[in-house]
Amino acid sequence: MHGMRKEHQELLQTNHVTLAKQLVGEELLQHLLEENIITEEMLQVIE
């Protein structure tokens, strides 16, 4: 079994915040808000 290349690990570590922000869609955030899983304040911090 082969692992991830070191350069790819470093790229993911460097860009993980940007990647996470791109993965969290507006639909998901609205759903979490409607279900009272997150608050308006939490939503503002996330955005």
PDB file of C-alpha atoms in Angstrom:
ATOM      1  CA  MET A   1       0.000   0.000   0.000  1.00  0.00           C
ATOM      2  CA  HIS A   2       1.313   3.418  -0.919  1.00  0.00           C
ATOM      3  CA  GLY A   3       0.740   6.524   1.163  1.00  0.00           C
ATOM      4  CA  MET A   4       0.208  10.071   0.098  1.00  0.00           C
ATOM      5  CA  ARG A   5       3.284  11.833  -1.240  1.00  0.00           C
ATOM      6  CA  LYS A   6       4.916  14.265   1.172  1.00  0.00           C
ATOM      7  CA  GLU A   7       4.396  17.214  -1.184  1.00  0.00           C
ATOM      8  CA  HIS A   8       0.654  16.460  -1.366  1.00  0.00           C
ATOM      9  CA  GLN A   9       0.414  16.219   2.425  1.00  0.00           C
ATOM     10  CA  GLU A  10       2.082  19.615   2.718  1.00  0.00           C
ATOM     11  CA  LEU A  11      -0.272  21.149   0.148  1.00  0.00           C
ATOM     12  CA  LEU A  12      -3.317  19.839   2.016  1.00  0.00           C
ATOM     13  CA  GLN A  13      -1.988  21.105   5.338  1.00  0.00           C
ATOM     14  CA  THR A  14      -1.240  24.522   3.857  1.00  0.00           C
ATOM     15  CA  ASN A  15      -4.628  24.853   2.154  1.00  0.00           C
ATOM     16  CA  HIS A  16      -6.968  23.001   4.529  1.00  0.00           C
ATOM     17  CA  VAL A  17      -8.862  26.121   5.645  1.00  0.00           C
ATOM     18  CA  THR A  18      -9.495  27.251   2.074  1.00  0.00           C
ATOM     19  CA  LEU A  19     -10.567  23.759   1.061  1.00  0.00           C
ATOM     20  CA  ALA A  20     -12.926  23.441   4.015  1.00  0.00           C
ATOM     21  CA  LYS A  21     -14.562  26.781   3.228  1.00  0.00           C
ATOM     22  CA  GLN A  22     -15.143  25.710  -0.364  1.00  0.00           C
ATOM     23  CA  LEU A  23     -16.658  22.397   0.733  1.00  0.00           C
ATOM     24  CA  VAL A  24     -19.216  23.937   3.088  1.00  0.00           C
ATOM     25  CA  GLY A  25     -22.022  25.038   0.834  1.00  0.00           C
ATOM     26  CA  GLU A  26     -24.659  27.654   1.512  1.00  0.00           C
ATOM     27  CA  GLU A  27     -27.363  24.977   1.398  1.00  0.00           C
ATOM     28  CA  LEU A  28     -25.708  23.019   4.177  1.00  0.00           C
ATOM     29  CA  LEU A  29     -25.273  26.109   6.332  1.00  0.00           C
ATOM     30  CA  GLN A  30     -28.921  27.077   5.874  1.00  0.00           C
ATOM     31  CA  HIS A  31     -30.016  23.565   6.814  1.00  0.00           C
ATOM     32  CA  LEU A  32     -27.884  23.618   9.959  1.00  0.00           C
ATOM     33  CA  LEU A  33     -29.354  26.990  10.873  1.00  0.00           C
ATOM     34  CA  GLU A  34     -32.954  25.870  10.263  1.00  0.00           C
ATOM     35  CA  GLU A  35     -32.439  22.763  12.396  1.00  0.00           C
ATOM     36  CA  ASN A  36     -31.001  24.891  15.218  1.00  0.00           C
ATOM     37  CA  ILE A  37     -27.695  23.053  14.982  1.00  0.00           C
ATOM     38  CA  ILE A  38     -25.856  26.343  14.580  1.00  0.00           C
ATOM     39  CA  THR A  39     -26.833  29.878  15.611  1.00  0.00           C
ATOM     40  CA  GLU A  40     -26.805  33.075  13.561  1.00  0.00           C
ATOM     41  CA  GLU A  41     -23.603  34.048  15.360  1.00  0.00           C
ATOM     42  CA  MET A  42     -21.967  30.743  14.438  1.00  0.00           C
ATOM     43  CA  LEU A  43     -23.071  31.216  10.832  1.00  0.00           C
ATOM     44  CA  GLN A  44     -21.419  34.640  10.695  1.00  0.00           C
ATOM     45  CA  VAL A  45     -18.157  33.223  12.052  1.00  0.00           C
ATOM     46  CA  ILE A  46     -18.222  30.396   9.497  1.00  0.00           C
ATOM     47  CA  GLU A  47     -18.899  32.741   6.586  1.00  0.00           C
TER      48      GLU A  47
END
